[in-house]
Amino acid sequence: MLTLYDYLPSQNAWKVRVLLGLLGIAYETRMVSIFEGESHTPAFLKLNPAGAVPVLGLEDGEAIAESNAILTYLAEGTPYLPADRFSRAKVMQWLFFEQYHVEPVIGSLRFWTLTGRLERNQAMVAGKREAGARALAALERGLQDASFLVGDALTVADIAVYAYGHRAGDCGFALADYPALSAWVDRVGEAVGSGYPVHPYSIDPHSGG
Ligand SMILES: N[C@@H](CCC(=O)N[C@@H](CS)C(=O)NCC(=O)O)C(=O)O
């Protein structure tokens, strides 16, 4: 059986939980207490040299890290990762966009905001706010005449971008300023369904949240 190394407030891990659920794949969960250093033990660093969750442990003992790499592995051969060359490249376009413009920007700002770390990261906050607004504007343009990021159905691109994108309000962005993005957020939320809650950092006494 597959093993998901998980941390509940992580929206990177949320992406993987969602896809495993939508695909009906059974898996076991190992919770990793990241603020207690459990993702930096020698054993965990063998699974992911970068020392972060999510990690997907395969039946043969191999492991895959990086949420979007895990998504493409799981989605192979399903409608969530189209087979044709162009659509697949477009999915990759948004997955890379997410890892450069969304997760380290809105994800970080959100983390700092929700766990009392804004002050200590003050030097980076203005730059992240600008970059976050640019990312949301790019998404607004990309979704202008589109129901989903690629084609006309949910793909792993939508799941990845939605993970932190739909929570931009948690760190001061107003999604209502981006009507096409807001409509897409509703659409993806409906397609994903209600079985995948966003867990607050406050459930972890070690997070500072
Ligand atoms: N780019 C990675 C980011 C993974 C990541 O930063 N995970 C965080 C939780 S959201 C983590 O485990 N941090 C622990 C650490 O870096 O020590 C991905 O998409 O999976």
PDB file of C-alpha atoms and ligand atoms in Angstrom:
ATOM      1  CA  MET A   1       0.000   0.000   0.000  1.00  0.00           C
ATOM      2  CA  LEU A   2       1.126   3.572  -0.625  1.00  0.00           C
ATOM      3  CA  THR A   3       2.216   5.665   2.364  1.00  0.00           C
ATOM      4  CA  LEU A   4       1.640   9.402   2.565  1.00  0.00           C
ATOM      5  CA  TYR A   5       4.023  11.234   4.887  1.00  0.00           C
ATOM      6  CA  ASP A   6       1.728  14.045   5.863  1.00  0.00           C
ATOM      7  CA  TYR A   7       1.339  17.142   8.020  1.00  0.00           C
ATOM      8  CA  LEU A   8      -2.274  18.191   8.226  1.00  0.00           C
ATOM      9  CA  PRO A   9      -1.947  22.014   7.945  1.00  0.00           C
ATOM     10  CA  SER A  10       0.258  21.618   4.835  1.00  0.00           C
ATOM     11  CA  GLN A  11      -1.604  22.588   1.688  1.00  0.00           C
ATOM     12  CA  ASN A  12       1.154  20.867  -0.313  1.00  0.00           C
ATOM     13  CA  ALA A  13       0.086  17.657   1.409  1.00  0.00           C
ATOM     14  CA  TRP A  14      -3.569  18.610   0.912  1.00  0.00           C
ATOM     15  CA  LYS A  15      -3.016  18.423  -2.875  1.00  0.00           C
ATOM     16  CA  VAL A  16      -1.941  14.792  -2.541  1.00  0.00           C
ATOM     17  CA  ARG A  17      -4.768  13.871  -0.145  1.00  0.00           C
ATOM     18  CA  VAL A  18      -7.246  15.290  -2.650  1.00  0.00           C
ATOM     19  CA  LEU A  19      -5.922  13.398  -5.645  1.00  0.00           C
ATOM     20  CA  LEU A  20      -5.612  10.103  -3.745  1.00  0.00           C
ATOM     21  CA  GLY A  21      -9.231  10.580  -2.678  1.00  0.00           C
ATOM     22  CA  LEU A  22     -10.565  11.529  -6.117  1.00  0.00           C
ATOM     23  CA  LEU A  23      -8.789   8.520  -7.626  1.00  0.00           C
ATOM     24  CA  GLY A  24     -10.069   6.212  -4.876  1.00  0.00           C
ATOM     25  CA  ILE A  25      -6.556   5.010  -4.051  1.00  0.00           C
ATOM     26  CA  ALA A  26      -6.156   3.411  -0.627  1.00  0.00           C
ATOM     27  CA  TYR A  27      -3.128   4.580   1.363  1.00  0.00           C
ATOM     28  CA  GLU A  28      -1.800   4.766   4.856  1.00  0.00           C
ATOM     29  CA  THR A  29      -0.767   7.976   6.549  1.00  0.00           C
ATOM     30  CA  ARG A  30       2.333   8.668   8.642  1.00  0.00           C
ATOM     31  CA  MET A  31       2.064  12.035  10.339  1.00  0.00           C
ATOM     32  CA  VAL A  32       5.303  14.026  10.453  1.00  0.00           C
ATOM     33  CA  SER A  33       5.646  16.648  13.199  1.00  0.00           C
ATOM     34  CA  ILE A  34       7.618  19.135  11.107  1.00  0.00           C
ATOM     35  CA  PHE A  35       7.990  21.751  13.859  1.00  0.00           C
ATOM     36  CA  GLU A  36       9.523  19.121  16.145  1.00  0.00           C
ATOM     37  CA  GLY A  37      12.132  18.314  13.499  1.00  0.00           C
ATOM     38  CA  GLU A  38      10.697  15.001  12.341  1.00  0.00           C
ATOM     39  CA  SER A  39      11.243  15.890   8.670  1.00  0.00           C
ATOM     40  CA  HIS A  40      14.973  16.355   9.290  1.00  0.00           C
ATOM     41  CA  THR A  41      15.863  13.037  10.913  1.00  0.00           C
ATOM     42  CA  PRO A  42      18.409  10.925   8.996  1.00  0.00           C
ATOM     43  CA  ALA A  43      15.673   8.397   8.152  1.00  0.00           C
ATOM     44  CA  PHE A  44      13.327  11.057   6.768  1.00  0.00           C
ATOM     45  CA  LEU A  45      16.099  12.809   4.812  1.00  0.00           C
ATOM     46  CA  LYS A  46      16.630   9.505   3.007  1.00  0.00           C
ATOM     47  CA  LEU A  47      13.010   9.747   1.812  1.00  0.00           C
ATOM     48  CA  ASN A  48      13.295  13.435   0.918  1.00  0.00           C
ATOM     49  CA  PRO A  49      16.728  15.092   0.984  1.00  0.00           C
ATOM     50  CA  ALA A  50      14.942  18.450   1.249  1.00  0.00           C
ATOM     51  CA  GLY A  51      13.397  17.487   4.597  1.00  0.00           C
ATOM     52  CA  ALA A  52       9.805  18.375   3.845  1.00  0.00           C
ATOM     53  CA  VAL A  53       6.389  16.798   3.433  1.00  0.00           C
ATOM     54  CA  PRO A  54       4.554  15.565   1.481  1.00  0.00           C
ATOM     55  CA  VAL A  55       6.390  12.397   0.563  1.00  0.00           C
ATOM     56  CA  LEU A  56       4.753   9.428  -1.099  1.00  0.00           C
ATOM     57  CA  GLY A  57       6.227   6.069  -0.129  1.00  0.00           C
ATOM     58  CA  LEU A  58       5.753   3.434  -2.803  1.00  0.00           C
ATOM     59  CA  GLU A  59       5.176  -0.280  -2.280  1.00  0.00           C
ATOM     60  CA  ASP A  60       8.701  -1.120  -3.499  1.00  0.00           C
ATOM     61  CA  GLY A  61      10.380   1.139  -0.938  1.00  0.00           C
ATOM     62  CA  GLU A  62      11.020   4.065  -3.303  1.00  0.00           C
ATOM     63  CA  ALA A  63       9.795   7.517  -2.339  1.00  0.00           C
ATOM     64  CA  ILE A  64       8.699  10.627  -4.235  1.00  0.00           C
ATOM     65  CA  ALA A  65       8.865  14.125  -2.766  1.00  0.00           C
ATOM     66  CA  GLU A  66       7.632  17.492  -4.108  1.00  0.00           C
ATOM     67  CA  SER A  67       3.844  17.708  -4.116  1.00  0.00           C
ATOM     68  CA  ASN A  68       3.527  18.381  -7.827  1.00  0.00           C
ATOM     69  CA  ALA A  69       5.830  15.481  -8.750  1.00  0.00           C
ATOM     70  CA  ILE A  70       3.635  13.244  -6.601  1.00  0.00           C
ATOM     71  CA  LEU A  71       0.523  14.576  -8.354  1.00  0.00           C
ATOM     72  CA  THR A  72       1.882  13.739 -11.812  1.00  0.00           C
ATOM     73  CA  TYR A  73       2.952  10.263 -10.651  1.00  0.00           C
ATOM     74  CA  LEU A  74      -0.509   9.484  -9.280  1.00  0.00           C
ATOM     75  CA  ALA A  75      -2.401  11.086 -12.164  1.00  0.00           C
ATOM     76  CA  GLU A  76      -0.548   9.244 -14.934  1.00  0.00           C
ATOM     77  CA  GLY A  77      -3.092   7.508 -17.182  1.00  0.00           C
ATOM     78  CA  THR A  78      -6.075   9.372 -15.695  1.00  0.00           C
ATOM     79  CA  PRO A  79      -7.990  12.430 -16.952  1.00  0.00           C
ATOM     80  CA  TYR A  80      -6.247  14.513 -14.280  1.00  0.00           C
ATOM     81  CA  LEU A  81      -3.074  14.423 -16.437  1.00  0.00           C
ATOM     82  CA  PRO A  82      -3.946  14.571 -20.139  1.00  0.00           C
ATOM     83  CA  ALA A  83      -1.869  12.304 -22.382  1.00  0.00           C
ATOM     84  CA  ASP A  84      -1.496  14.565 -25.419  1.00  0.00           C
ATOM     85  CA  ARG A  85       1.773  16.427 -25.603  1.00  0.00           C
ATOM     86  CA  PHE A  86       0.410  19.963 -25.690  1.00  0.00           C
ATOM     87  CA  SER A  87      -2.132  19.591 -22.864  1.00  0.00           C
ATOM     88  CA  ARG A  88       0.440  17.816 -20.737  1.00  0.00           C
ATOM     89  CA  ALA A  89       2.911  20.647 -21.261  1.00  0.00           C
ATOM     90  CA  LYS A  90       0.189  23.148 -20.315  1.00  0.00           C
ATOM     91  CA  VAL A  91      -0.423  21.216 -17.093  1.00  0.00           C
ATOM     92  CA  MET A  92       3.335  21.382 -16.417  1.00  0.00           C
ATOM     93  CA  GLN A  93       3.281  25.119 -17.181  1.00  0.00           C
ATOM     94  CA  TRP A  94       0.838  25.698 -14.328  1.00  0.00           C
ATOM     95  CA  LEU A  95       2.548  23.239 -11.984  1.00  0.00           C
ATOM     96  CA  PHE A  96       5.846  25.125 -12.413  1.00  0.00           C
ATOM     97  CA  PHE A  97       4.013  28.446 -12.136  1.00  0.00           C
ATOM     98  CA  GLU A  98       2.532  27.257  -8.855  1.00  0.00           C
ATOM     99  CA  GLN A  99       5.910  26.297  -7.427  1.00  0.00           C
ATOM    100  CA  TYR A 100       7.497  29.613  -8.402  1.00  0.00           C
ATOM    101  CA  HIS A 101       4.717  32.189  -8.096  1.00  0.00           C
ATOM    102  CA  VAL A 102       2.140  30.761  -5.683  1.00  0.00           C
ATOM    103  CA  GLU A 103       3.484  28.324  -3.091  1.00  0.00           C
ATOM    104  CA  PRO A 104       6.652  30.216  -2.054  1.00  0.00           C
ATOM    105  CA  VAL A 105       4.793  33.526  -2.187  1.00  0.00           C
ATOM    106  CA  ILE A 106       1.187  33.157  -1.040  1.00  0.00           C
ATOM    107  CA  GLY A 107       2.022  29.938   0.827  1.00  0.00           C
ATOM    108  CA  SER A 108       4.840  31.615   2.768  1.00  0.00           C
ATOM    109  CA  LEU A 109       2.930  34.839   3.476  1.00  0.00           C
ATOM    110  CA  ARG A 110      -0.040  32.791   4.653  1.00  0.00           C
ATOM    111  CA  PHE A 111       2.196  30.690   6.904  1.00  0.00           C
ATOM    112  CA  TRP A 112       3.845  33.772   8.414  1.00  0.00           C
ATOM    113  CA  THR A 113       0.468  35.464   8.882  1.00  0.00           C
ATOM    114  CA  LEU A 114      -1.260  32.509  10.511  1.00  0.00           C
ATOM    115  CA  THR A 115       1.629  31.523  12.794  1.00  0.00           C
ATOM    116  CA  GLY A 116       2.804  34.933  14.042  1.00  0.00           C
ATOM    117  CA  ARG A 117       5.967  35.005  11.902  1.00  0.00           C
ATOM    118  CA  LEU A 118       5.263  38.211   9.903  1.00  0.00           C
ATOM    119  CA  GLU A 119       7.397  40.402  12.155  1.00  0.00           C
ATOM    120  CA  ARG A 120      10.520  38.252  11.983  1.00  0.00           C
ATOM    121  CA  ASN A 121      10.206  38.030   8.176  1.00  0.00           C
ATOM    122  CA  GLN A 122       9.445  41.737   7.798  1.00  0.00           C
ATOM    123  CA  ALA A 123      12.263  42.337   5.291  1.00  0.00           C
ATOM    124  CA  MET A 124      10.586  39.972   2.798  1.00  0.00           C
ATOM    125  CA  VAL A 125       6.924  40.802   3.353  1.00  0.00           C
ATOM    126  CA  ALA A 126       6.520  43.732   0.912  1.00  0.00           C
ATOM    127  CA  GLY A 127       8.220  41.795  -1.889  1.00  0.00           C
ATOM    128  CA  LYS A 128       6.024  38.756  -1.273  1.00  0.00           C
ATOM    129  CA  ARG A 129       2.881  40.911  -1.263  1.00  0.00           C
ATOM    130  CA  GLU A 130       3.831  42.391  -4.649  1.00  0.00           C
ATOM    131  CA  ALA A 131       4.700  38.978  -6.045  1.00  0.00           C
ATOM    132  CA  GLY A 132       1.448  37.529  -4.701  1.00  0.00           C
ATOM    133  CA  ALA A 133      -0.601  40.264  -6.377  1.00  0.00           C
ATOM    134  CA  ARG A 134       1.280  39.593  -9.646  1.00  0.00           C
ATOM    135  CA  ALA A 135       0.537  35.867  -9.355  1.00  0.00           C
ATOM    136  CA  LEU A 136      -3.168  36.468  -8.762  1.00  0.00           C
ATOM    137  CA  ALA A 137      -3.290  38.889 -11.713  1.00  0.00           C
ATOM    138  CA  ALA A 138      -1.622  36.287 -13.928  1.00  0.00           C
ATOM    139  CA  LEU A 139      -4.170  33.693 -12.849  1.00  0.00           C
ATOM    140  CA  GLU A 140      -6.965  36.159 -13.533  1.00  0.00           C
ATOM    141  CA  ARG A 141      -5.642  36.627 -17.093  1.00  0.00           C
ATOM    142  CA  GLY A 142      -5.129  32.904 -17.580  1.00  0.00           C
ATOM    143  CA  LEU A 143      -8.679  32.127 -16.485  1.00  0.00           C
ATOM    144  CA  GLN A 144     -10.359  34.953 -18.394  1.00  0.00           C
ATOM    145  CA  ASP A 145     -12.099  32.690 -20.923  1.00  0.00           C
ATOM    146  CA  ALA A 146     -11.487  29.332 -19.300  1.00  0.00           C
ATOM    147  CA  SER A 147     -13.365  27.086 -16.895  1.00  0.00           C
ATOM    148  CA  PHE A 148     -10.225  25.264 -15.763  1.00  0.00           C
ATOM    149  CA  LEU A 149      -6.514  25.983 -16.165  1.00  0.00           C
ATOM    150  CA  VAL A 150      -6.098  23.372 -18.911  1.00  0.00           C
ATOM    151  CA  GLY A 151      -8.935  22.194 -21.135  1.00  0.00           C
ATOM    152  CA  ASP A 152     -12.470  21.987 -19.823  1.00  0.00           C
ATOM    153  CA  ALA A 153     -12.088  19.658 -16.845  1.00  0.00           C
ATOM    154  CA  LEU A 154     -10.213  19.452 -13.556  1.00  0.00           C
ATOM    155  CA  THR A 155      -6.535  18.482 -13.821  1.00  0.00           C
ATOM    156  CA  VAL A 156      -3.675  18.326 -11.346  1.00  0.00           C
ATOM    157  CA  ALA A 157      -2.842  21.892 -12.430  1.00  0.00           C
ATOM    158  CA  ASP A 158      -6.080  23.114 -10.846  1.00  0.00           C
ATOM    159  CA  ILE A 159      -5.565  21.044  -7.689  1.00  0.00           C
ATOM    160  CA  ALA A 160      -2.015  22.401  -7.253  1.00  0.00           C
ATOM    161  CA  VAL A 161      -2.809  26.071  -7.867  1.00  0.00           C
ATOM    162  CA  TYR A 162      -6.020  25.934  -5.822  1.00  0.00           C
ATOM    163  CA  ALA A 163      -4.253  24.540  -2.740  1.00  0.00           C
ATOM    164  CA  TYR A 164      -2.712  27.858  -1.651  1.00  0.00           C
ATOM    165  CA  GLY A 165      -4.421  30.078  -4.256  1.00  0.00           C
ATOM    166  CA  HIS A 166      -7.900  29.755  -2.806  1.00  0.00           C
ATOM    167  CA  ARG A 167      -6.581  30.680   0.652  1.00  0.00           C
ATOM    168  CA  ALA A 168      -4.952  33.951  -0.493  1.00  0.00           C
ATOM    169  CA  GLY A 169      -7.529  35.756   1.668  1.00  0.00           C
ATOM    170  CA  ASP A 170      -5.786  34.325   4.750  1.00  0.00           C
ATOM    171  CA  CYS A 171      -2.846  36.657   4.110  1.00  0.00           C
ATOM    172  CA  GLY A 172      -4.629  39.812   3.041  1.00  0.00           C
ATOM    173  CA  PHE A 173      -5.424  39.390  -0.660  1.00  0.00           C
ATOM    174  CA  ALA A 174      -9.008  40.015  -1.781  1.00  0.00           C
ATOM    175  CA  LEU A 175     -10.044  37.267  -4.185  1.00  0.00           C
ATOM    176  CA  ALA A 176     -13.148  39.319  -5.005  1.00  0.00           C
ATOM    177  CA  ASP A 177     -10.820  41.687  -6.917  1.00  0.00           C
ATOM    178  CA  TYR A 178     -10.208  38.847  -9.372  1.00  0.00           C
ATOM    179  CA  PRO A 179     -13.611  37.756 -10.758  1.00  0.00           C
ATOM    180  CA  ALA A 180     -12.447  35.049 -13.182  1.00  0.00           C
ATOM    181  CA  LEU A 181     -10.177  33.598 -10.495  1.00  0.00           C
ATOM    182  CA  SER A 182     -13.023  33.718  -7.952  1.00  0.00           C
ATOM    183  CA  ALA A 183     -15.361  31.869 -10.325  1.00  0.00           C
ATOM    184  CA  TRP A 184     -12.644  29.252 -10.886  1.00  0.00           C
ATOM    185  CA  VAL A 185     -12.156  28.895  -7.113  1.00  0.00           C
ATOM    186  CA  ASP A 186     -15.877  28.095  -6.791  1.00  0.00           C
ATOM    187  CA  ARG A 187     -15.694  25.659  -9.723  1.00  0.00           C
ATOM    188  CA  VAL A 188     -12.647  23.813  -8.408  1.00  0.00           C
ATOM    189  CA  GLY A 189     -14.100  23.769  -4.898  1.00  0.00           C
ATOM    190  CA  GLU A 190     -17.206  22.075  -6.268  1.00  0.00           C
ATOM    191  CA  ALA A 191     -15.197  19.595  -8.361  1.00  0.00           C
ATOM    192  CA  VAL A 192     -13.013  18.655  -5.373  1.00  0.00           C
ATOM    193  CA  GLY A 193     -15.986  18.356  -3.021  1.00  0.00           C
ATOM    194  CA  SER A 194     -16.236  18.792   0.710  1.00  0.00           C
ATOM    195  CA  GLY A 195     -14.182  15.810   1.868  1.00  0.00           C
ATOM    196  CA  TYR A 196     -10.823  17.572   2.075  1.00  0.00           C
ATOM    197  CA  PRO A 197     -10.792  20.202   4.821  1.00  0.00           C
ATOM    198  CA  VAL A 198      -8.083  22.836   5.136  1.00  0.00           C
ATOM    199  CA  HIS A 199      -6.595  22.212   8.575  1.00  0.00           C
ATOM    200  CA  PRO A 200      -5.570  25.300  10.600  1.00  0.00           C
ATOM    201  CA  TYR A 201      -2.036  25.530  11.992  1.00  0.00           C
ATOM    202  CA  SER A 202      -3.674  25.924  15.416  1.00  0.00           C
ATOM    203  CA  ILE A 203      -4.273  22.155  15.572  1.00  0.00           C
ATOM    204  CA  ASP A 204      -0.485  21.839  16.051  1.00  0.00           C
ATOM    205  CA  PRO A 205       0.735  23.326  19.359  1.00  0.00           C
ATOM    206  CA  HIS A 206       4.306  23.361  17.956  1.00  0.00           C
ATOM    207  CA  SER A 207       3.454  25.516  14.907  1.00  0.00           C
ATOM    208  CA  GLY A 208       3.040  28.864  16.633  1.00  0.00           C
ATOM    209  CA  GLY A 209      -0.398  29.160  15.008  1.00  0.00           C
TER     210      GLY A 209
HETATM  211  N1  LIG B   1       7.996  22.426  -2.892  1.00  0.00           N
HETATM  212  C1  LIG B   1       7.640  21.484  -1.879  1.00  0.00           C
HETATM  213  C2  LIG B   1       7.484  22.226  -0.576  1.00  0.00           C
HETATM  214  C3  LIG B   1       7.323  21.293   0.591  1.00  0.00           C
HETATM  215  C4  LIG B   1       7.288  22.050   1.903  1.00  0.00           C
HETATM  216  O1  LIG B   1       7.807  23.170   2.035  1.00  0.00           O
HETATM  217  N2  LIG B   1       6.675  21.429   2.911  1.00  0.00           N
HETATM  218  C5  LIG B   1       6.585  22.038   4.225  1.00  0.00           C
HETATM  219  C6  LIG B   1       5.156  21.915   4.739  1.00  0.00           C
HETATM  220  S1  LIG B   1       4.058  22.815   3.687  1.00  0.00           S
HETATM  221  C7  LIG B   1       7.514  21.298   5.166  1.00  0.00           C
HETATM  222  O2  LIG B   1       7.441  20.095   5.293  1.00  0.00           O
HETATM  223  N3  LIG B   1       8.417  22.037   5.828  1.00  0.00           N
HETATM  224  C8  LIG B   1       9.305  21.469   6.807  1.00  0.00           C
HETATM  225  C9  LIG B   1      10.695  21.986   6.637  1.00  0.00           C
HETATM  226  O3  LIG B   1      11.000  22.570   5.567  1.00  0.00           O
HETATM  227  O4  LIG B   1      11.475  21.804   7.559  1.00  0.00           O
HETATM  228  C10 LIG B   1       6.352  20.760  -2.278  1.00  0.00           C
HETATM  229  O5  LIG B   1       5.608  21.294  -3.110  1.00  0.00           O
HETATM  230  O6  LIG B   1       6.102  19.649  -1.794  1.00  0.00           O
END
